JSON list of C-alpha atoms in Angstrom, two decimals:
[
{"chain": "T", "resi": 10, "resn": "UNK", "atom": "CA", "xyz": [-27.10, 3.11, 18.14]},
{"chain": "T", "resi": 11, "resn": "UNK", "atom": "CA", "xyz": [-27.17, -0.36, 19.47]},
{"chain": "T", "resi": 12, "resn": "UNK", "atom": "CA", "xyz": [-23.48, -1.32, 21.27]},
{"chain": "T", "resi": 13, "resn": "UNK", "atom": "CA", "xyz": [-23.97, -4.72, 19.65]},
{"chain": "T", "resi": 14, "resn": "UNK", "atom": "CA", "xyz": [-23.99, -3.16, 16.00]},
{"chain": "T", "resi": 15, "resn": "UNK", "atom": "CA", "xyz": [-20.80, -1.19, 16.75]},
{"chain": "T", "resi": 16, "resn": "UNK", "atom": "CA", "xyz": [-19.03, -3.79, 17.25]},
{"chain": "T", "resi": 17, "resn": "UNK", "atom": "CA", "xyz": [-19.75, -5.53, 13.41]},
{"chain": "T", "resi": 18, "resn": "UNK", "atom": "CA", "xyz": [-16.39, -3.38, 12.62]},
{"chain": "T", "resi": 19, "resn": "UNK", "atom": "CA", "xyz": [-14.10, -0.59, 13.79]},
{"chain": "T", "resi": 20, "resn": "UNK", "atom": "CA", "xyz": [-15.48, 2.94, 14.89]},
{"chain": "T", "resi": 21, "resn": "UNK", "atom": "CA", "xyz": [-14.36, 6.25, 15.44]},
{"chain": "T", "resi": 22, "resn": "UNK", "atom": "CA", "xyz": [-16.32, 7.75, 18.52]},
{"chain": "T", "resi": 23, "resn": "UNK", "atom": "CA", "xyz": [-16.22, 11.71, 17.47]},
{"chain": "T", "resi": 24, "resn": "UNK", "atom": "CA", "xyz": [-17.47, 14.94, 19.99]},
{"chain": "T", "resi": 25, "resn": "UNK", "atom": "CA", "xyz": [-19.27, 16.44, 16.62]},
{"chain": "T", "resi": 26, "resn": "UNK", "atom": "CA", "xyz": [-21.05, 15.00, 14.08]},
{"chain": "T", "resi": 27, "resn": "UNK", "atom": "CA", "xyz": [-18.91, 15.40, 10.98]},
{"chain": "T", "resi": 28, "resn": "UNK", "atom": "CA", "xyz": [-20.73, 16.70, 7.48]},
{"chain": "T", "resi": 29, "resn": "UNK", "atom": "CA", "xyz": [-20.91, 13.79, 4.72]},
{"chain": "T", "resi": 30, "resn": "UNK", "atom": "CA", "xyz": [-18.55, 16.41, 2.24]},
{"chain": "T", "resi": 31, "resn": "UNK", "atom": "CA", "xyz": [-15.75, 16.65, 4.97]},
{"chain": "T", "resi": 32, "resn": "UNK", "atom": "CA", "xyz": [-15.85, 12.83, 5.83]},
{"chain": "T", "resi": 33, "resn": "UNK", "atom": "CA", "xyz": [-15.78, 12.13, 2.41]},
{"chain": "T", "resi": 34, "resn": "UNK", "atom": "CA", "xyz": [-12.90, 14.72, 1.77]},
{"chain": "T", "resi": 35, "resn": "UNK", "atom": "CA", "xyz": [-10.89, 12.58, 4.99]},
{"chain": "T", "resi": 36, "resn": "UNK", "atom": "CA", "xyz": [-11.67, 9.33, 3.30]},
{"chain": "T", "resi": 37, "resn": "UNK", "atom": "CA", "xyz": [-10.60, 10.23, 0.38]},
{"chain": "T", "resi": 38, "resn": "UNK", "atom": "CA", "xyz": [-7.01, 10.87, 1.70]},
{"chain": "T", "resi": 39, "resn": "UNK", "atom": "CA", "xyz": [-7.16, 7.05, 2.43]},
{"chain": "T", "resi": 40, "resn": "UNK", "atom": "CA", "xyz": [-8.65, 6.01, -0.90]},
{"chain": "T", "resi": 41, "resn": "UNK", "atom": "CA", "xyz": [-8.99, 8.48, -3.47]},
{"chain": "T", "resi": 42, "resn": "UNK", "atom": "CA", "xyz": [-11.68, 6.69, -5.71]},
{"chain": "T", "resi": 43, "resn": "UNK", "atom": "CA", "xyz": [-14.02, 6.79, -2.48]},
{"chain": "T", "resi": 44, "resn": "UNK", "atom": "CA", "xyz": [-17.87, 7.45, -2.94]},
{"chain": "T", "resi": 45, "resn": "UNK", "atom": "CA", "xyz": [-21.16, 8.11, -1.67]},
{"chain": "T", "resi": 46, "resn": "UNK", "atom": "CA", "xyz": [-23.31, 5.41, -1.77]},
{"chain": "T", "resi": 47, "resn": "UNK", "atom": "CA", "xyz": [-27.05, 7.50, -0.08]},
{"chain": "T", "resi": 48, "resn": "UNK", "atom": "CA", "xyz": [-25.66, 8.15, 3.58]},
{"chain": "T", "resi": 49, "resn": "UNK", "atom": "CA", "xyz": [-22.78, 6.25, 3.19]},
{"chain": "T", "resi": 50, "resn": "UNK", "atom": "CA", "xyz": [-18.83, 6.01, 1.58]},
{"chain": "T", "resi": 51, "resn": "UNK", "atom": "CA", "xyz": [-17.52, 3.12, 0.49]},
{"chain": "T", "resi": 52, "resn": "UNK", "atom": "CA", "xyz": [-13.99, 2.84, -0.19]},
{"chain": "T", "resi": 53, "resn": "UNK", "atom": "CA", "xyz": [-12.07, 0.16, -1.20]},
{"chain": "T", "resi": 54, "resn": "UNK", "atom": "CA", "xyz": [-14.33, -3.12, -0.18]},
{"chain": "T", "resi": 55, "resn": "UNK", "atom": "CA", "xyz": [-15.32, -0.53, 2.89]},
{"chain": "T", "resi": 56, "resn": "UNK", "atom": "CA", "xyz": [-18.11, 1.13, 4.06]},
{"chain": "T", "resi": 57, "resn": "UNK", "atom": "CA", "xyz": [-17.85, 3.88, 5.79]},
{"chain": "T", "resi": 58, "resn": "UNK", "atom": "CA", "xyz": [-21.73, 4.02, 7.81]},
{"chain": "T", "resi": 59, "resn": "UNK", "atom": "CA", "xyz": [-22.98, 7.79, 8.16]},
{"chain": "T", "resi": 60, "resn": "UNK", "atom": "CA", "xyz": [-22.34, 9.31, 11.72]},
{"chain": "T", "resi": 61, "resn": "UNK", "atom": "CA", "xyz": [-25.34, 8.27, 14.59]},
{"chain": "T", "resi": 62, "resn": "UNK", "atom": "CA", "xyz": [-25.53, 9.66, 17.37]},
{"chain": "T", "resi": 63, "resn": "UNK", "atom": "CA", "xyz": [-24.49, 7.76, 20.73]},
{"chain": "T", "resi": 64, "resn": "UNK", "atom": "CA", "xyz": [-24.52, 7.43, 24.59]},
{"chain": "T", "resi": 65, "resn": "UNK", "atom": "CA", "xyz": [-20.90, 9.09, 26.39]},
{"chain": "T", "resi": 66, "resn": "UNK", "atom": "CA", "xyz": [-20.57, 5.17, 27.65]},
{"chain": "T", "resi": 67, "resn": "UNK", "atom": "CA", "xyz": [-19.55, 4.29, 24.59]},
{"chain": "T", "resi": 68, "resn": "UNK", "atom": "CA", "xyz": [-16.22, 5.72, 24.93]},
{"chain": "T", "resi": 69, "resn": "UNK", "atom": "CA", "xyz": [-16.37, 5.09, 29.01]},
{"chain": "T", "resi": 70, "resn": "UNK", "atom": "CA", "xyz": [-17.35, 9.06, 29.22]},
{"chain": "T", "resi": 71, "resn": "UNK", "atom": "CA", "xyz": [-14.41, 10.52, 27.29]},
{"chain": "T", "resi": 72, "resn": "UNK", "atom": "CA", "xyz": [-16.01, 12.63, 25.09]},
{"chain": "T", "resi": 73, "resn": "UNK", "atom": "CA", "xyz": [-19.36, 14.63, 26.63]},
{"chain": "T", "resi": 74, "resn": "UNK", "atom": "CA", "xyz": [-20.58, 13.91, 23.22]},
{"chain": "T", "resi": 75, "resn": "UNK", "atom": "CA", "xyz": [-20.22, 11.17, 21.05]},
{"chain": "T", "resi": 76, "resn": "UNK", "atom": "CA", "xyz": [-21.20, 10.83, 17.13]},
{"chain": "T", "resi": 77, "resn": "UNK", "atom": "CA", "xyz": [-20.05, 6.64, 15.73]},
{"chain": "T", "resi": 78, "resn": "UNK", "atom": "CA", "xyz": [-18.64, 6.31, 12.63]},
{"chain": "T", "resi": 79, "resn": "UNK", "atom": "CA", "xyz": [-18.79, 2.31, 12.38]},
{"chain": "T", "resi": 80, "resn": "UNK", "atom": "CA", "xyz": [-16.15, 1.05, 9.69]},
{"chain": "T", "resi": 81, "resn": "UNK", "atom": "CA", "xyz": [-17.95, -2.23, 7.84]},
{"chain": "T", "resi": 82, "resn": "UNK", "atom": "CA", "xyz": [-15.07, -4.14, 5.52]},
{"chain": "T", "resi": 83, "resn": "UNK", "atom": "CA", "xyz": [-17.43, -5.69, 2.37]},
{"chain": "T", "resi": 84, "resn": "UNK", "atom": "CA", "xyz": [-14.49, -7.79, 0.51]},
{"chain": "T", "resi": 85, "resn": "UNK", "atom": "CA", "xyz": [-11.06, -8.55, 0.38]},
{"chain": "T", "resi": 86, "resn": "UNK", "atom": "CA", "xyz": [-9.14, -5.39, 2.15]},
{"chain": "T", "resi": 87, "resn": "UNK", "atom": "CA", "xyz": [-6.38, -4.02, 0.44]},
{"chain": "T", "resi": 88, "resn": "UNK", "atom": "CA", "xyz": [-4.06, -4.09, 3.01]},
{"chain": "T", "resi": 89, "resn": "UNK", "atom": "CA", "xyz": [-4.13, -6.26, 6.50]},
{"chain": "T", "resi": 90, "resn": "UNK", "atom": "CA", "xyz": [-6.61, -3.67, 9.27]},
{"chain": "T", "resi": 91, "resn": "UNK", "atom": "CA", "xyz": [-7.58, -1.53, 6.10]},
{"chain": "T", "resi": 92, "resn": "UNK", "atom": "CA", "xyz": [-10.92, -1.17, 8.06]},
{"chain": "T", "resi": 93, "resn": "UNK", "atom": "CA", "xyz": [-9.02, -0.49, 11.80]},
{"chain": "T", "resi": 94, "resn": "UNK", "atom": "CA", "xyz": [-6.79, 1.98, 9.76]},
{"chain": "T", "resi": 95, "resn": "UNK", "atom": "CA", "xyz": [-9.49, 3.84, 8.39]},
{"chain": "T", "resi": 96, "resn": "UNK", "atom": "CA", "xyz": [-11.54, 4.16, 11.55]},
{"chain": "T", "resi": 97, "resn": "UNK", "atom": "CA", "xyz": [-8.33, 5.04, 14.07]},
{"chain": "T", "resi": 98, "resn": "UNK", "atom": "CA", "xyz": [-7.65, 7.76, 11.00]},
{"chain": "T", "resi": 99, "resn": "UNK", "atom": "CA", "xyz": [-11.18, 9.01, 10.98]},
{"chain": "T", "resi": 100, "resn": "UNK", "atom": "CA", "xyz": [-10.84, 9.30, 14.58]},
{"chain": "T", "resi": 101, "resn": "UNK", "atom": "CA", "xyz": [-7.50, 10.90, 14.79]},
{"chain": "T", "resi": 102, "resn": "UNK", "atom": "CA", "xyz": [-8.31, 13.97, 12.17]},
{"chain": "T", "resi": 103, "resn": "UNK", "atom": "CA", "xyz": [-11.55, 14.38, 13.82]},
{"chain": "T", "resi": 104, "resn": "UNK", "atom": "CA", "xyz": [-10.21, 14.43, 17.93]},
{"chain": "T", "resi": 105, "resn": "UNK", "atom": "CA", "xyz": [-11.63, 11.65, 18.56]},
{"chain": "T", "resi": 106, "resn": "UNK", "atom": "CA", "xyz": [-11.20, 8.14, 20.08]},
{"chain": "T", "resi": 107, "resn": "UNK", "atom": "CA", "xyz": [-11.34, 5.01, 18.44]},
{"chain": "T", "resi": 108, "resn": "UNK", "atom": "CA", "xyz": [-13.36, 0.99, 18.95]},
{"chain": "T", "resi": 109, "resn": "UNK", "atom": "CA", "xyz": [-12.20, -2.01, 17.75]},
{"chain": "T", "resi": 110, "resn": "UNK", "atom": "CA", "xyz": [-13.25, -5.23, 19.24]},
{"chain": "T", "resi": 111, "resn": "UNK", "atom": "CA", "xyz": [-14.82, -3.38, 22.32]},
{"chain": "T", "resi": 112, "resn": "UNK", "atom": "CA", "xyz": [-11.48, -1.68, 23.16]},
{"chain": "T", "resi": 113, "resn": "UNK", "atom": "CA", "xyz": [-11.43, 1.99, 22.91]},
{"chain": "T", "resi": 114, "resn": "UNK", "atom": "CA", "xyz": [-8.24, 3.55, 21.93]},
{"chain": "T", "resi": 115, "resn": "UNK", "atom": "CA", "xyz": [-7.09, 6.70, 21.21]},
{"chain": "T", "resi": 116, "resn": "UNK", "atom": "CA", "xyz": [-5.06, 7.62, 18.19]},
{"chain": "T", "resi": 117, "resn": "UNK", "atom": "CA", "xyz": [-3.43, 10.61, 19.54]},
{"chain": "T", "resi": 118, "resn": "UNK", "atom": "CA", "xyz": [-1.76, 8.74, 22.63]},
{"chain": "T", "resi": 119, "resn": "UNK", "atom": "CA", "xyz": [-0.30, 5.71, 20.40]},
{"chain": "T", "resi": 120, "resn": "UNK", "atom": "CA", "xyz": [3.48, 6.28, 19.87]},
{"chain": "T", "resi": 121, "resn": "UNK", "atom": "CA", "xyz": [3.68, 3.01, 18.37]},
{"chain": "T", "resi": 122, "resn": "UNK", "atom": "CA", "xyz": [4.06, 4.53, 14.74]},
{"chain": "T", "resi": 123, "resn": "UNK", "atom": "CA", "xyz": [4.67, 7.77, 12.68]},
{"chain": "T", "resi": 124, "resn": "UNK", "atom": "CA", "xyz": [4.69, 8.80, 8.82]},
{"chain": "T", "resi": 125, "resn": "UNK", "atom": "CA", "xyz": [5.76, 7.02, 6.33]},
{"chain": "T", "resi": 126, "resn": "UNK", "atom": "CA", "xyz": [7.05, 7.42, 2.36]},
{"chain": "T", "resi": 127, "resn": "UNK", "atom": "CA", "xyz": [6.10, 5.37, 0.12]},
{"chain": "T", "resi": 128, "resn": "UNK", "atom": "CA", "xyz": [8.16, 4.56, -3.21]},
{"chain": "T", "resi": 129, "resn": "UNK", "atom": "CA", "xyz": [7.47, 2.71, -6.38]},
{"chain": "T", "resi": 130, "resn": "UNK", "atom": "CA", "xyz": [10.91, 1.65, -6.33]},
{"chain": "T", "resi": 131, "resn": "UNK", "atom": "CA", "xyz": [13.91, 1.24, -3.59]},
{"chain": "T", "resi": 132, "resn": "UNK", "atom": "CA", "xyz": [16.06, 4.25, -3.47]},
{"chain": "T", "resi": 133, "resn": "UNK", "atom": "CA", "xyz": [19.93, 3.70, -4.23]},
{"chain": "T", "resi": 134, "resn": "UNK", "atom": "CA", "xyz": [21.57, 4.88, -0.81]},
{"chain": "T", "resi": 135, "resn": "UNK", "atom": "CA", "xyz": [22.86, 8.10, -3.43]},
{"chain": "T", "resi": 136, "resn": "UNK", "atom": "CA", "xyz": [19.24, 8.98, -3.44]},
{"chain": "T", "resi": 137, "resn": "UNK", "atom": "CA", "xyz": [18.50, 9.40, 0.40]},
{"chain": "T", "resi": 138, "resn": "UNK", "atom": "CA", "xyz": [22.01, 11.18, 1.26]},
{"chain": "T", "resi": 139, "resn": "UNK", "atom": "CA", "xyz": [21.21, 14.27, 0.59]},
{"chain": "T", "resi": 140, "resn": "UNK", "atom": "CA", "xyz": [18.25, 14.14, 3.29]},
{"chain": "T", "resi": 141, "resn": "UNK", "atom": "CA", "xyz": [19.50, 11.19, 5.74]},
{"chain": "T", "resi": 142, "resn": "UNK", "atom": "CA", "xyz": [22.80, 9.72, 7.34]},
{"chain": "T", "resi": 143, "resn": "UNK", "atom": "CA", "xyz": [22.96, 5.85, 7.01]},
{"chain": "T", "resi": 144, "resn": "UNK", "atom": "CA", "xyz": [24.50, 4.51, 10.10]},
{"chain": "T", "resi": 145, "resn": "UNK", "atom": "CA", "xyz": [27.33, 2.66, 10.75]},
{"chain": "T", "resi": 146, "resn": "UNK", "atom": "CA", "xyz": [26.17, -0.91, 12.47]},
{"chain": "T", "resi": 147, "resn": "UNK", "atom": "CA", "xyz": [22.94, -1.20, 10.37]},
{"chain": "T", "resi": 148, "resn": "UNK", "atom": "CA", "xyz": [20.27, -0.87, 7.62]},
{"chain": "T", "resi": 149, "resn": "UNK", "atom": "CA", "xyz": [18.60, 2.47, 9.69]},
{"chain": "T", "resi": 150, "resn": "UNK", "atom": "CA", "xyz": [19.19, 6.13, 8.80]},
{"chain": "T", "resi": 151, "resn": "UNK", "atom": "CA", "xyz": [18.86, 9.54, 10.62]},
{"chain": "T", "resi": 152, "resn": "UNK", "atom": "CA", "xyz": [18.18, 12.71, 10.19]},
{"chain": "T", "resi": 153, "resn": "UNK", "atom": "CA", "xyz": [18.61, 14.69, 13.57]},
{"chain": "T", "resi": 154, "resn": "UNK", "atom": "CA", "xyz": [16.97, 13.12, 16.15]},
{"chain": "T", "resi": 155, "resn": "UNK", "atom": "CA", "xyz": [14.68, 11.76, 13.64]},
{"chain": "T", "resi": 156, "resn": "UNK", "atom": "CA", "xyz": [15.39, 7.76, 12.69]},
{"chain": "T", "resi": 157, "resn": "UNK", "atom": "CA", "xyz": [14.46, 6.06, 9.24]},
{"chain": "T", "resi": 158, "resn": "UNK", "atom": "CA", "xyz": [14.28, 2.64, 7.88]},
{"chain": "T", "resi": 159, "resn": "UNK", "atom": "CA", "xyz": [13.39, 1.07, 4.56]},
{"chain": "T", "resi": 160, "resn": "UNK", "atom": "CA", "xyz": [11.02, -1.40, 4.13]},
{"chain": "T", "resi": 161, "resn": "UNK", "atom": "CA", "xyz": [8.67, -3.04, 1.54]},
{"chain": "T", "resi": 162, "resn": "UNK", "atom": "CA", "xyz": [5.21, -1.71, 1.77]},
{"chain": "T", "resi": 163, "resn": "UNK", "atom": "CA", "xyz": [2.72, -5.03, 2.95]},
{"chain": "T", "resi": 164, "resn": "UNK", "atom": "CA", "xyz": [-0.64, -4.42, 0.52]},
{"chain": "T", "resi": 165, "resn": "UNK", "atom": "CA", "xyz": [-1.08, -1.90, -1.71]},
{"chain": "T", "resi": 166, "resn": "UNK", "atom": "CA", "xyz": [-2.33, 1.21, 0.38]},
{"chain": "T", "resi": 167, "resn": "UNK", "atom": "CA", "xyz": [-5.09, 2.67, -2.08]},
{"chain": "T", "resi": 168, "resn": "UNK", "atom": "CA", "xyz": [-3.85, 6.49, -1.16]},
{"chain": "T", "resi": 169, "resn": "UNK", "atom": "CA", "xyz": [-0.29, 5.27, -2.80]},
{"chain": "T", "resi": 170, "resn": "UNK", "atom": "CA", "xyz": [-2.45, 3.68, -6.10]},
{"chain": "T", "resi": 171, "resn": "UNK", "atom": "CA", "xyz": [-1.16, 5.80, -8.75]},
{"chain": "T", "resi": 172, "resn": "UNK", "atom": "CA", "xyz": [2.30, 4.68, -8.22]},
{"chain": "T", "resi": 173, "resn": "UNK", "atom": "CA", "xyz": [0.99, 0.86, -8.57]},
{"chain": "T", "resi": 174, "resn": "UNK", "atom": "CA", "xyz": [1.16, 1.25, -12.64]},
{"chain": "T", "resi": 175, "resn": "UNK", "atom": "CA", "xyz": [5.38, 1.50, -12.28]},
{"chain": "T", "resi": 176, "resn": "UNK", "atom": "CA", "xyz": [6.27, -0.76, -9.56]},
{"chain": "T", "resi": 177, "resn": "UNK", "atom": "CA", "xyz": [4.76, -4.14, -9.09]},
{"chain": "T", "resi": 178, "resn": "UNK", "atom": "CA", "xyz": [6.12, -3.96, -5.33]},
{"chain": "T", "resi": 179, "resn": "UNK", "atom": "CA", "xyz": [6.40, -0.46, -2.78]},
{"chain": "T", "resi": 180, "resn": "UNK", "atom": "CA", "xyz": [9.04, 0.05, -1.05]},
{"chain": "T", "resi": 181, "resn": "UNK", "atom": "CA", "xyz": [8.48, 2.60, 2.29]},
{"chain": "T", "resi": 182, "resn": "UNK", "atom": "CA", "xyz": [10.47, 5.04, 4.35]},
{"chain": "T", "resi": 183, "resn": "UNK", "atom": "CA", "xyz": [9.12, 4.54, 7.82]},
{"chain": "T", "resi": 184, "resn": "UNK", "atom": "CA", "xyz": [9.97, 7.69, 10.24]},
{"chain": "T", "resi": 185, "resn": "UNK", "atom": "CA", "xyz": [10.34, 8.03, 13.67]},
{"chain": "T", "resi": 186, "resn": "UNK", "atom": "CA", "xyz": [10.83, 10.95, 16.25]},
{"chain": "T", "resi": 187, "resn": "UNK", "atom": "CA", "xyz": [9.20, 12.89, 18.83]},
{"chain": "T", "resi": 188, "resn": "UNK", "atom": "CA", "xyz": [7.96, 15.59, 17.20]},
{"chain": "T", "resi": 189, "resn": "UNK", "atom": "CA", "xyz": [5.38, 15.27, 14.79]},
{"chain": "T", "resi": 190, "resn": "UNK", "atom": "CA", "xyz": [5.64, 18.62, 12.68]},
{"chain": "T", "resi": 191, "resn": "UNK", "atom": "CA", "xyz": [9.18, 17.54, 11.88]},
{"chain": "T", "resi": 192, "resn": "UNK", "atom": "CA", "xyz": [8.47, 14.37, 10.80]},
{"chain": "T", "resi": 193, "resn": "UNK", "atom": "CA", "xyz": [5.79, 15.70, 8.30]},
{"chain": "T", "resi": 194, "resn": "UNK", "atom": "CA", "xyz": [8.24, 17.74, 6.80]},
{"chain": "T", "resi": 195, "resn": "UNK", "atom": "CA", "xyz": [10.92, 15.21, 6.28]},
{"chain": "T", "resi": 196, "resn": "UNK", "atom": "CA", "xyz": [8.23, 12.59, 5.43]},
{"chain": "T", "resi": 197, "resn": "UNK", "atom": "CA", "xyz": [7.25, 15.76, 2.08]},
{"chain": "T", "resi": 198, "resn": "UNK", "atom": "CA", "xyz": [10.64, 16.49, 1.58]},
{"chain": "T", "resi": 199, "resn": "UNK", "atom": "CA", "xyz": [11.28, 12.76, 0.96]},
{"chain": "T", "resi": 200, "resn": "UNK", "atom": "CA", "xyz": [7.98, 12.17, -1.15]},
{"chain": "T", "resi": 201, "resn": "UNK", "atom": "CA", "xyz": [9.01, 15.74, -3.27]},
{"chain": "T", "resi": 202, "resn": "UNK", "atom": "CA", "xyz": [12.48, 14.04, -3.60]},
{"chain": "T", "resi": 203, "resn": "UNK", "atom": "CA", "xyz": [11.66, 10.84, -4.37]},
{"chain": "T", "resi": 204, "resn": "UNK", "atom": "CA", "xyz": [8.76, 10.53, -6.29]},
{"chain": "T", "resi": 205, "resn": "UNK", "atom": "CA", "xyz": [6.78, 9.16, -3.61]},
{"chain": "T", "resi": 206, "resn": "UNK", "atom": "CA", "xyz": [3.44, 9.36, -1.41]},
{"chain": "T", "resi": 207, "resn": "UNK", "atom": "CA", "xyz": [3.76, 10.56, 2.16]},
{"chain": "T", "resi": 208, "resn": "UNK", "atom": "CA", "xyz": [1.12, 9.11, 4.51]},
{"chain": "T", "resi": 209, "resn": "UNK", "atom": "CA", "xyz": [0.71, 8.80, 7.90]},
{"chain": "T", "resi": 210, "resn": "UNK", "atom": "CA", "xyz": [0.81, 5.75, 9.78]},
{"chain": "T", "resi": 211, "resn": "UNK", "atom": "CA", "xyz": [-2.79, 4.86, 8.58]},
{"chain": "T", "resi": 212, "resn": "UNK", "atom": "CA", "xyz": [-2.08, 5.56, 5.01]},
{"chain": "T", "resi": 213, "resn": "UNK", "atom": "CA", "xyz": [-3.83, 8.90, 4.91]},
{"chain": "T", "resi": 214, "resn": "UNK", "atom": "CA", "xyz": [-2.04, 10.98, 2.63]},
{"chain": "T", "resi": 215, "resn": "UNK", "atom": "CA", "xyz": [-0.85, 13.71, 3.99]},
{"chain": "T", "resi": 216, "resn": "UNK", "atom": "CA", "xyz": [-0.84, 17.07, 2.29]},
{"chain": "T", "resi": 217, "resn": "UNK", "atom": "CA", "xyz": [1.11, 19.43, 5.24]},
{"chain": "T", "resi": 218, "resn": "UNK", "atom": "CA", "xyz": [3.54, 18.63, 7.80]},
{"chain": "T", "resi": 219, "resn": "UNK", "atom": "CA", "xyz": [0.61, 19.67, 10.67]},
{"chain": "T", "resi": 220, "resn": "UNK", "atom": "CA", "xyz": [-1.53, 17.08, 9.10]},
{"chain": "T", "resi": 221, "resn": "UNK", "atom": "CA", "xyz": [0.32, 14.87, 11.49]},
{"chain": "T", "resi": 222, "resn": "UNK", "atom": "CA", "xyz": [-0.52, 17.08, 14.60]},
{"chain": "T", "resi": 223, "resn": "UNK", "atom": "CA", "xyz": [-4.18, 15.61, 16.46]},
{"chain": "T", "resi": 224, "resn": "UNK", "atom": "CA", "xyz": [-7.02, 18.74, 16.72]},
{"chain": "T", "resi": 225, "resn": "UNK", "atom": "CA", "xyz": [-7.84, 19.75, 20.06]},
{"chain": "T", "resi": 226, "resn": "UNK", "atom": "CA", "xyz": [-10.54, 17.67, 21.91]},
{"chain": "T", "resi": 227, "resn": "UNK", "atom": "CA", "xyz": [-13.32, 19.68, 23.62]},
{"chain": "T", "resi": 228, "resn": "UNK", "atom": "CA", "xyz": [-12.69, 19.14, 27.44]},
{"chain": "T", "resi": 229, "resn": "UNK", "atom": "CA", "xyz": [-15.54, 17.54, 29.24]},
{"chain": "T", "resi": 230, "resn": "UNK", "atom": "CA", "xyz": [-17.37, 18.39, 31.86]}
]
């Protein structure tokens, strides 16, 4: 694959080439109403391109192997980086690294983010005691070492749609912490709770606290 048509959108640079039913299944945890369209998904004004194979340079000779999933947007995106979201979560559930603009990232070193809940309506504060401490000096909450705040969801996430028909604006719980196993269980403790969607921080729903855990990467020679 040409460098020069990877970088028409987002990509996630995987070591194996993933089957069309399991990428599907993974996009679908973004946008549940994705299809396939011949080789291709396309989600919510995205295509998704079917895996080609690619030099190691592509990701600067991180992975030994490297299958590109290039990430097209076709229309107006749901919500802002719909099309970086969906390639950096490709990427992430498939221990792999991520391009955008030339820069390769990868998903499993960013601490800039964690799960999320998202509600069709604001919780009263009698709501989230049972399962977080408001502090003192501000809007946050805890739970352990694990920190919470509340704030309206920006687009409309498509994995969070079937809330849209009772709330004209979302409202999310955005967690933070260390350890990622524990915030997947607070983040479906809160959804269970609350009537909410958890998703991680590239609204992927999430279905088990170890959803939030990266797979192993095979080691390179």
């Amino acid at each position: 694959m040409a460098k020069r048509r990877l970088r028409t959108g987002p990509t996630a640079a995987v070591p194996a080439k993933p089957a069309q039913a399991e990428l599907l299944r993974l996009v679908r945890l973004a946008d549940p109403k994705a299809r396939l369209d011949g080789d291709d998904i396309v989600a919510t004004d995205v295509r998704v391109h079917a895996p080609v194979e690619a030099e190691p340079e592509l990701t600067g000779g991180v992975l030994e192997k490297v299958w590109a999933v290039r990430v097209a947007a076709e229309g107006p995106l749901p919500l802002n980086y719909f099309d970086r979201y969906l390639a950096e979560g490709l990427a992430f559930r498939l221990g792999g690294l991520a391009i955008c603009r030339g820069e390769v990232s990868d998903p499993a070193d960013d601490d800039e983010g964690g799960p999320a809940v998202i509600l069709p309506v604001r919780p009263a504060p009698e709501e989230l005691s049972p399962h977080l401490e408001q502090e003192e000096d501000g809007p946050a909450f805890t739970a352990g070492d694990i920190k919470a705040v509340l704030v309206p969801q920006a687009g409309q996430p498509p994995a969070a749609e079937e809330l849209l028909p009772f709330a004209a604006e979302l409202t999310a719980i955005e967690l933070r912490g260390a350890e990622p196993v524990k915030l997947g269980a607070l983040a479906l403790e809160l959804a269970e709770s609350l009537n909410g969607i958890a998703v991680d921080r590239w609204r992927f729903r999430i279905d088990a606290a170890e959803d939030l855990v990266a797979p192993e990467r095979p080691a390179s020679e």
